[in-house]
Every structure is written in C-alpha cells, then in structure tokens.
Amino acid sequence: MGNSTMVLLIYLDAQLHTPMYILLSQLSLMDLMLICTTVPQMAFNFLSGNKSISMAGCGCQIFFYVSLLGAECFLLASMAYDRYVAICHPLRYPILMSHKICGLMAASSWILGSLDGIIEAAAALSFSYCGAREIPHFFCDVPALLTLSCSDTLTFEKMIFFCCVIMLIFPVTIIIASYTRVILAVIRMSSAESRHKAFATCSSHLVVVGMYYGAAMFIYMRPSSGRSPNQDKMVSAFYTILTPMLNPLIYSLRNREVARAFLKVLGMEKAEV
C-alpha cells in the first residue's frame, strides 16, 4: 500500500514531476513488484500447507526477483548522482538531470537488471537437480537452489560473484563518490536551513542504501561453504520484504512535498497564508 501510494502521488501531482521524484516512483514500483514476486507464493504455501512450486514457477520467480534486485541497484546509484548534481551543481541541474537523461537512467536500470535476471534464471534451470529437491528457503533463491544441484556449479558461482561485482560494487562506488562530494558541499553551506534540508534529503537515501546493499552483499558475495540456511532466510527477508516495505515510510515521513501531495489528493491541503 505504501509503495502504491507513492507511485500514485507522484503520478497525480504535477509538482512532483521532477527527476528526483520520477526516480523515486521507479524505486517504489520496483519495491512493489519485488514484494509481489515472493510474498504471495510464500503466503499461499503457508496458508494452504502445500509447500511446493513448479520448475516454471521457480524460474519466473528467479527472473523477476534477480531482475528487480539488479535494477534497484543501478537506480539507487542514479538517485545518488541526482542528489550530487542538485547540491553540488544546482545551476546546471536542469541540463545534467533533464527529463530525457532521467528517463534514460531509469530505462537503463530496468534493462540491465532484466539482462542479469535472464542469465541467472536460464543458468539455474539448466542444471540437473536430484535428491529430496527441498529448497532450504521461503522462495527460489539461486544460492539455495544450487545446493540441490547434481551438476558442477563452480563456474556458475564464479559468474554470480562477477555479476555481483558489477551490480553491487560498481553502484556502491558511485554512491560513495557522490555522497562524499555532497557532504563536503553541505559542510561549506553558509545557511543552516540549507544544510538541514540537504542532510534530510540525503540521509533518507543513505538509510535505504545501507539496508539494501548490506543485506544483498551478505547473501551474494559470501562463499557457499560458509552459508547457514536459517541465516540466509533472515537476511533475505530483510531485503526482499522489510526494506521494500520501509522505503515509502523512510521517504514520505521525511519529505514535506510528499506529505503536501498526500493531503492535496485527500482534499485536506490548507490554503497558504
């Protein structure tokens, strides 16, 4: 409901049709789809007692959640670049972050994420699986699925690690570089109000980045020998359910413009004096 509300508010309010909020609407859409990829099947399995999934269903789940995770990695880097340009180069912001460039960034995030999803889903389904075929997880997570394979998965595991370097380390580097410049610029601001506004906008993004990338790196960049199924379940729930649920709260509660748009849609916005 929170992510759907964010997408709807940004779509309905013309004042929110800026690069920052367009990227935020894409983040909410990705989070909404990510939750829908895992939670409905998990809830159905729990309520019905039928804890099974077809190979086709497992492949679809792998494709969508890997695609959305990858797309969100690149989108968060784009959002960091947007804040860097807005704070460090405000006069050039309309040029450096035009609607065309913003659209290209969002589209590129979706495309790159989808490519990663296609590769991982195709590779995971190409392996032979034997034994009990009981996945030690609450959804078809690739690392958990590989433990059931009869095939040699070493090459694929190396490929996953390489993909993680691109999908996780590269965006994190952009985010760290952007916010280092942002923090230095904010410290030099003479106005206390400007510093507070800049920190309020950026701190919410940094909270999301820390929760999301920290959990994803913990799952996908550890050696398979040191994995614990229960530990993986807890951390996976954090970045596939908890973080997407908290994102709209983190952004909306700290953002006056989102609150204003919400009151406007409800017809409760007060007239300015």
mmCIF file of C-alpha atoms in Angstrom:
data_model
loop_
_atom_site.group_PDB
_atom_site.id
_atom_site.type_symbol
_atom_site.label_atom_id
_atom_site.label_comp_id
_atom_site.label_asym_id
_atom_site.label_seq_id
_atom_site.Cartn_x
_atom_site.Cartn_y
_atom_site.Cartn_z
ATOM 1 C CA MET A 1 0.000 0.000 0.000
ATOM 2 C CA GLY A 2 2.842 2.380 0.817
ATOM 3 C CA ASN A 3 4.643 1.821 -2.484
ATOM 4 C CA SER A 4 1.386 2.002 -4.464
ATOM 5 C CA THR A 5 0.559 5.293 -2.736
ATOM 6 C CA MET A 6 3.983 6.751 -3.593
ATOM 7 C CA VAL A 7 3.639 5.820 -7.276
ATOM 8 C CA LEU A 8 0.097 7.245 -7.390
ATOM 9 C CA LEU A 9 1.003 10.510 -5.624
ATOM 10 C CA ILE A 10 3.963 11.196 -7.920
ATOM 11 C CA TYR A 11 1.820 10.418 -10.975
ATOM 12 C CA LEU A 12 -1.094 12.657 -9.892
ATOM 13 C CA ASP A 13 0.822 15.686 -8.550
ATOM 14 C CA ALA A 14 2.409 17.784 -11.315
ATOM 15 C CA GLN A 15 4.759 19.447 -8.808
ATOM 16 C CA LEU A 16 6.388 16.071 -8.200
ATOM 17 C CA HIS A 17 7.195 15.525 -11.889
ATOM 18 C CA THR A 18 10.889 16.241 -11.310
ATOM 19 C CA PRO A 19 13.853 13.864 -11.838
ATOM 20 C CA MET A 20 14.195 13.182 -8.109
ATOM 21 C CA TYR A 21 10.575 12.083 -7.719
ATOM 22 C CA ILE A 22 10.451 10.266 -11.065
ATOM 23 C CA LEU A 23 13.351 8.092 -9.880
ATOM 24 C CA LEU A 24 11.622 7.688 -6.516
ATOM 25 C CA SER A 25 8.448 6.489 -8.267
ATOM 26 C CA GLN A 26 10.519 3.883 -10.123
ATOM 27 C CA LEU A 27 12.024 2.731 -6.807
ATOM 28 C CA SER A 28 8.530 2.322 -5.332
ATOM 29 C CA LEU A 29 7.379 0.418 -8.417
ATOM 30 C CA MET A 30 10.386 -1.930 -8.185
ATOM 31 C CA ASP A 31 9.775 -2.480 -4.464
ATOM 32 C CA LEU A 32 6.098 -3.212 -5.101
ATOM 33 C CA MET A 33 6.941 -5.776 -7.789
ATOM 34 C CA LEU A 34 9.684 -7.312 -5.630
ATOM 35 C CA ILE A 35 7.262 -7.931 -2.772
ATOM 36 C CA CYS A 36 4.696 -9.383 -5.201
ATOM 37 C CA THR A 37 7.342 -11.787 -6.525
ATOM 38 C CA THR A 38 7.925 -13.564 -3.201
ATOM 39 C CA VAL A 39 5.203 -12.790 -0.643
ATOM 40 C CA PRO A 40 2.038 -14.106 -2.414
ATOM 41 C CA GLN A 41 3.602 -17.525 -3.113
ATOM 42 C CA MET A 42 5.030 -17.672 0.406
ATOM 43 C CA ALA A 43 1.645 -16.749 1.939
ATOM 44 C CA PHE A 44 -0.158 -19.319 -0.234
ATOM 45 C CA ASN A 45 2.285 -22.064 0.785
ATOM 46 C CA PHE A 46 1.915 -21.171 4.465
ATOM 47 C CA LEU A 47 -1.892 -20.950 4.477
ATOM 48 C CA SER A 48 -2.575 -23.949 2.241
ATOM 49 C CA GLY A 49 0.136 -26.222 3.645
ATOM 50 C CA ASN A 50 1.143 -27.081 0.069
ATOM 51 C CA LYS A 51 4.808 -26.051 0.139
ATOM 52 C CA SER A 52 5.666 -26.698 -3.497
ATOM 53 C CA ILE A 53 6.459 -24.757 -6.649
ATOM 54 C CA SER A 54 6.831 -25.880 -10.258
ATOM 55 C CA MET A 55 10.123 -25.537 -12.138
ATOM 56 C CA ALA A 56 8.480 -22.934 -14.399
ATOM 57 C CA GLY A 57 7.230 -21.026 -11.368
ATOM 58 C CA CYS A 58 10.670 -21.226 -9.784
ATOM 59 C CA GLY A 59 12.272 -19.916 -12.986
ATOM 60 C CA CYS A 60 9.822 -16.996 -13.157
ATOM 61 C CA GLN A 61 10.480 -16.161 -9.516
ATOM 62 C CA ILE A 62 14.252 -16.199 -10.081
ATOM 63 C CA PHE A 63 13.953 -13.997 -13.166
ATOM 64 C CA PHE A 64 11.739 -11.358 -11.531
ATOM 65 C CA TYR A 65 13.481 -11.039 -8.195
ATOM 66 C CA VAL A 66 17.005 -11.042 -9.692
ATOM 67 C CA SER A 67 15.918 -8.515 -12.341
ATOM 68 C CA LEU A 68 14.309 -6.238 -9.751
ATOM 69 C CA LEU A 69 17.241 -6.504 -7.339
ATOM 70 C CA GLY A 70 19.679 -5.617 -10.121
ATOM 71 C CA ALA A 71 17.520 -2.786 -11.442
ATOM 72 C CA GLU A 72 17.217 -1.308 -7.961
ATOM 73 C CA CYS A 73 20.997 -1.394 -7.507
ATOM 74 C CA PHE A 74 21.509 0.797 -10.575
ATOM 75 C CA LEU A 75 18.524 3.015 -9.737
ATOM 76 C CA LEU A 76 19.891 3.808 -6.263
ATOM 77 C CA ALA A 77 23.181 4.849 -7.916
ATOM 78 C CA SER A 78 21.204 7.109 -10.289
ATOM 79 C CA MET A 79 19.420 8.661 -7.312
ATOM 80 C CA ALA A 80 22.771 9.362 -5.641
ATOM 81 C CA TYR A 81 24.018 11.061 -8.822
ATOM 82 C CA ASP A 82 20.807 13.127 -8.917
ATOM 83 C CA ARG A 83 21.411 14.411 -5.371
ATOM 84 C CA TYR A 84 25.065 15.124 -6.198
ATOM 85 C CA VAL A 85 24.109 17.276 -9.191
ATOM 86 C CA ALA A 86 21.263 19.015 -7.287
ATOM 87 C CA ILE A 87 23.506 20.026 -4.357
ATOM 88 C CA CYS A 88 26.937 20.461 -5.964
ATOM 89 C CA HIS A 89 25.847 21.883 -9.363
ATOM 90 C CA PRO A 90 22.399 23.446 -8.803
ATOM 91 C CA LEU A 91 22.665 25.912 -11.717
ATOM 92 C CA ARG A 92 23.461 23.114 -14.173
ATOM 93 C CA TYR A 93 20.866 20.722 -12.743
ATOM 94 C CA PRO A 94 18.240 21.275 -15.499
ATOM 95 C CA ILE A 95 20.890 20.311 -18.086
ATOM 96 C CA LEU A 96 22.716 17.499 -16.276
ATOM 97 C CA MET A 97 19.472 15.936 -14.991
ATOM 98 C CA SER A 98 16.958 16.728 -17.706
ATOM 99 C CA HIS A 99 13.820 14.601 -18.042
ATOM 100 C CA LYS A 100 15.432 12.855 -21.024
ATOM 101 C CA ILE A 101 18.552 11.895 -19.032
ATOM 102 C CA CYS A 102 16.392 10.854 -16.084
ATOM 103 C CA GLY A 103 14.308 8.640 -18.381
ATOM 104 C CA LEU A 104 17.449 7.051 -19.838
ATOM 105 C CA MET A 105 18.786 6.324 -16.341
ATOM 106 C CA ALA A 106 15.528 4.681 -15.282
ATOM 107 C CA ALA A 107 15.227 2.666 -18.509
ATOM 108 C CA SER A 108 18.865 1.553 -18.292
ATOM 109 C CA SER A 109 18.295 0.313 -14.734
ATOM 110 C CA TRP A 110 15.358 -1.834 -15.863
ATOM 111 C CA ILE A 111 17.227 -3.198 -18.908
ATOM 112 C CA LEU A 112 20.458 -4.069 -17.056
ATOM 113 C CA GLY A 113 18.514 -5.716 -14.255
ATOM 114 C CA SER A 114 16.472 -7.773 -16.747
ATOM 115 C CA LEU A 115 19.624 -8.987 -18.514
ATOM 116 C CA ASP A 116 21.002 -10.242 -15.210
ATOM 117 C CA GLY A 117 17.676 -11.946 -14.458
ATOM 118 C CA ILE A 118 17.606 -13.729 -17.823
ATOM 119 C CA ILE A 119 21.190 -15.001 -17.421
ATOM 120 C CA GLU A 120 20.739 -16.291 -13.868
ATOM 121 C CA ALA A 121 17.303 -17.860 -14.471
ATOM 122 C CA ALA A 122 18.460 -19.631 -17.650
ATOM 123 C CA ALA A 123 21.627 -20.929 -15.995
ATOM 124 C CA ALA A 124 19.884 -22.071 -12.791
ATOM 125 C CA LEU A 125 17.231 -24.011 -14.728
ATOM 126 C CA SER A 126 19.837 -25.683 -16.955
ATOM 127 C CA PHE A 127 21.284 -27.700 -14.054
ATOM 128 C CA SER A 128 20.147 -31.177 -13.035
ATOM 129 C CA TYR A 129 18.548 -31.459 -9.584
ATOM 130 C CA CYS A 130 18.373 -34.651 -7.513
ATOM 131 C CA GLY A 131 17.641 -35.875 -4.017
ATOM 132 C CA ALA A 132 14.726 -34.547 -1.974
ATOM 133 C CA ARG A 133 14.502 -31.333 -4.015
ATOM 134 C CA GLU A 134 13.623 -29.458 -0.839
ATOM 135 C CA ILE A 135 14.799 -25.847 -1.158
ATOM 136 C CA PRO A 136 16.070 -24.573 2.234
ATOM 137 C CA HIS A 137 14.373 -21.204 1.736
ATOM 138 C CA PHE A 138 10.980 -19.488 1.540
ATOM 139 C CA PHE A 139 11.396 -18.723 -2.189
ATOM 140 C CA CYS A 140 13.542 -19.878 -5.143
ATOM 141 C CA ASP A 141 16.773 -18.129 -4.226
ATOM 142 C CA VAL A 142 19.642 -19.030 -6.571
ATOM 143 C CA PRO A 143 22.283 -19.808 -3.874
ATOM 144 C CA ALA A 144 19.789 -22.072 -2.046
ATOM 145 C CA LEU A 145 18.822 -23.792 -5.312
ATOM 146 C CA LEU A 146 22.439 -24.574 -6.181
ATOM 147 C CA THR A 147 22.833 -26.701 -3.053
ATOM 148 C CA LEU A 148 20.384 -29.207 -4.605
ATOM 149 C CA SER A 149 22.153 -29.480 -7.966
ATOM 150 C CA CYS A 150 23.852 -32.685 -9.108
ATOM 151 C CA SER A 151 25.868 -30.699 -11.674
ATOM 152 C CA ASP A 152 29.129 -28.857 -11.219
ATOM 153 C CA THR A 153 28.091 -25.290 -10.329
ATOM 154 C CA LEU A 154 31.546 -23.833 -9.629
ATOM 155 C CA THR A 155 31.693 -21.876 -12.912
ATOM 156 C CA PHE A 156 28.191 -20.517 -12.355
ATOM 157 C CA GLU A 157 29.049 -19.467 -8.796
ATOM 158 C CA LYS A 158 32.062 -17.555 -10.131
ATOM 159 C CA MET A 159 29.784 -15.893 -12.686
ATOM 160 C CA ILE A 160 27.360 -14.872 -9.916
ATOM 161 C CA PHE A 161 30.245 -13.328 -7.979
ATOM 162 C CA PHE A 162 31.361 -11.421 -11.097
ATOM 163 C CA CYS A 163 27.791 -10.192 -11.675
ATOM 164 C CA CYS A 164 27.625 -9.060 -8.052
ATOM 165 C CA VAL A 165 30.786 -7.004 -8.507
ATOM 166 C CA ILE A 166 29.071 -5.192 -11.391
ATOM 167 C CA MET A 167 25.600 -4.995 -9.836
ATOM 168 C CA LEU A 168 26.670 -4.162 -6.271
ATOM 169 C CA ILE A 169 30.259 -2.873 -6.019
ATOM 170 C CA PHE A 170 30.088 -0.574 -9.067
ATOM 171 C CA PRO A 171 26.882 1.233 -7.947
ATOM 172 C CA VAL A 172 28.154 1.438 -4.351
ATOM 173 C CA THR A 173 31.326 3.125 -5.630
ATOM 174 C CA ILE A 174 29.220 5.710 -7.477
ATOM 175 C CA ILE A 175 27.085 6.272 -4.365
ATOM 176 C CA ILE A 176 30.098 6.714 -2.064
ATOM 177 C CA ALA A 177 31.792 9.116 -4.519
ATOM 178 C CA SER A 178 28.575 11.131 -4.968
ATOM 179 C CA TYR A 179 27.835 11.463 -1.267
ATOM 180 C CA THR A 180 31.419 12.286 -0.386
ATOM 181 C CA ARG A 181 31.150 15.315 -2.692
ATOM 182 C CA VAL A 182 27.670 16.088 -1.333
ATOM 183 C CA ILE A 183 28.796 16.037 2.317
ATOM 184 C CA LEU A 184 31.754 18.298 1.545
ATOM 185 C CA ALA A 185 29.449 20.727 -0.277
ATOM 186 C CA VAL A 186 26.870 20.716 2.540
ATOM 187 C CA ILE A 187 29.523 21.441 5.179
ATOM 188 C CA ARG A 188 30.558 24.539 3.215
ATOM 189 C CA MET A 189 26.979 25.905 3.043
ATOM 190 C CA SER A 190 26.549 29.138 4.981
ATOM 191 C CA SER A 191 22.801 28.732 5.604
ATOM 192 C CA ALA A 192 21.811 26.389 8.442
ATOM 193 C CA GLU A 193 18.408 25.850 6.828
ATOM 194 C CA SER A 194 20.021 24.771 3.539
ATOM 195 C CA ARG A 195 22.321 22.351 5.383
ATOM 196 C CA HIS A 196 19.377 20.841 7.251
ATOM 197 C CA LYS A 197 17.308 20.415 4.071
ATOM 198 C CA ALA A 198 20.225 18.827 2.192
ATOM 199 C CA PHE A 199 21.034 16.415 5.027
ATOM 200 C CA ALA A 200 17.341 15.482 5.445
ATOM 201 C CA THR A 201 17.048 14.609 1.756
ATOM 202 C CA CYS A 202 20.306 12.657 1.583
ATOM 203 C CA SER A 203 20.100 10.857 4.917
ATOM 204 C CA SER A 204 16.881 9.070 3.911
ATOM 205 C CA HIS A 205 18.589 7.819 0.746
ATOM 206 C CA LEU A 206 21.651 6.670 2.686
ATOM 207 C CA VAL A 207 19.476 4.687 5.116
ATOM 208 C CA VAL A 208 17.872 2.840 2.180
ATOM 209 C CA VAL A 209 21.258 2.233 0.525
ATOM 210 C CA GLY A 210 22.807 0.879 3.731
ATOM 211 C CA MET A 211 19.978 -1.582 4.404
ATOM 212 C CA TYR A 212 19.647 -2.756 0.810
ATOM 213 C CA TYR A 213 23.277 -3.165 -0.263
ATOM 214 C CA GLY A 214 24.400 -4.518 3.111
ATOM 215 C CA ALA A 215 21.888 -7.378 3.008
ATOM 216 C CA ALA A 216 22.448 -8.116 -0.714
ATOM 217 C CA MET A 217 26.236 -8.289 -0.308
ATOM 218 C CA PHE A 218 25.876 -10.572 2.708
ATOM 219 C CA ILE A 219 23.822 -13.051 0.664
ATOM 220 C CA TYR A 220 25.533 -13.000 -2.735
ATOM 221 C CA MET A 221 29.188 -12.247 -2.027
ATOM 222 C CA ARG A 222 29.935 -14.930 0.575
ATOM 223 C CA PRO A 223 31.467 -18.322 -0.258
ATOM 224 C CA SER A 224 28.941 -21.164 -0.374
ATOM 225 C CA SER A 225 30.917 -23.148 2.227
ATOM 226 C CA GLY A 226 30.120 -20.642 4.969
ATOM 227 C CA ARG A 227 26.357 -20.445 4.419
ATOM 228 C CA SER A 228 23.678 -21.132 7.013
ATOM 229 C CA PRO A 229 20.104 -21.720 5.672
ATOM 230 C CA ASN A 230 18.428 -20.042 8.660
ATOM 231 C CA GLN A 231 20.769 -17.064 8.464
ATOM 232 C CA ASP A 232 20.131 -16.699 4.724
ATOM 233 C CA LYS A 233 16.363 -16.782 5.278
ATOM 234 C CA MET A 234 16.518 -13.988 7.839
ATOM 235 C CA VAL A 235 18.735 -11.730 5.725
ATOM 236 C CA SER A 236 16.741 -12.456 2.542
ATOM 237 C CA ALA A 237 13.507 -11.479 4.310
ATOM 238 C CA PHE A 238 15.238 -8.226 5.227
ATOM 239 C CA TYR A 239 15.971 -7.114 1.649
ATOM 240 C CA THR A 240 13.063 -8.784 -0.188
ATOM 241 C CA ILE A 241 10.262 -7.834 2.246
ATOM 242 C CA LEU A 242 11.290 -5.477 5.059
ATOM 243 C CA THR A 243 13.347 -2.930 3.078
ATOM 244 C CA PRO A 244 10.770 -2.545 0.243
ATOM 245 C CA MET A 245 8.088 -2.073 2.910
ATOM 246 C CA LEU A 246 10.091 0.574 4.798
ATOM 247 C CA ASN A 247 11.216 2.580 1.749
ATOM 248 C CA PRO A 248 7.984 4.588 1.289
ATOM 249 C CA LEU A 249 7.883 5.314 5.031
ATOM 250 C CA ILE A 250 11.504 6.478 5.060
ATOM 251 C CA TYR A 251 10.971 8.822 2.114
ATOM 252 C CA SER A 252 7.458 10.078 2.890
ATOM 253 C CA LEU A 253 7.886 10.749 6.621
ATOM 254 C CA ARG A 254 10.954 12.922 5.992
ATOM 255 C CA ASN A 255 9.602 14.734 2.935
ATOM 256 C CA ARG A 256 7.257 17.728 3.155
ATOM 257 C CA GLU A 257 6.468 17.708 -0.554
ATOM 258 C CA VAL A 258 5.227 14.119 -0.434
ATOM 259 C CA ALA A 259 3.139 14.928 2.651
ATOM 260 C CA ARG A 260 1.710 18.003 0.878
ATOM 261 C CA ALA A 261 0.837 15.928 -2.203
ATOM 262 C CA PHE A 262 -0.877 13.334 0.010
ATOM 263 C CA LEU A 263 -3.007 15.989 1.730
ATOM 264 C CA LYS A 264 -3.791 17.552 -1.641
ATOM 265 C CA VAL A 265 -5.072 14.255 -3.040
ATOM 266 C CA LEU A 266 -7.220 13.806 0.080
ATOM 267 C CA GLY A 267 -8.514 17.368 -0.298
ATOM 268 C CA MET A 268 -7.076 18.378 3.089
ATOM 269 C CA GLU A 269 -4.338 20.763 1.955
ATOM 270 C CA LYS A 270 -4.535 24.059 3.818
ATOM 271 C CA ALA A 271 -4.523 27.305 1.906
ATOM 272 C CA GLU A 272 -1.256 29.210 2.166
ATOM 273 C CA VAL A 273 -1.346 32.487 4.146
#
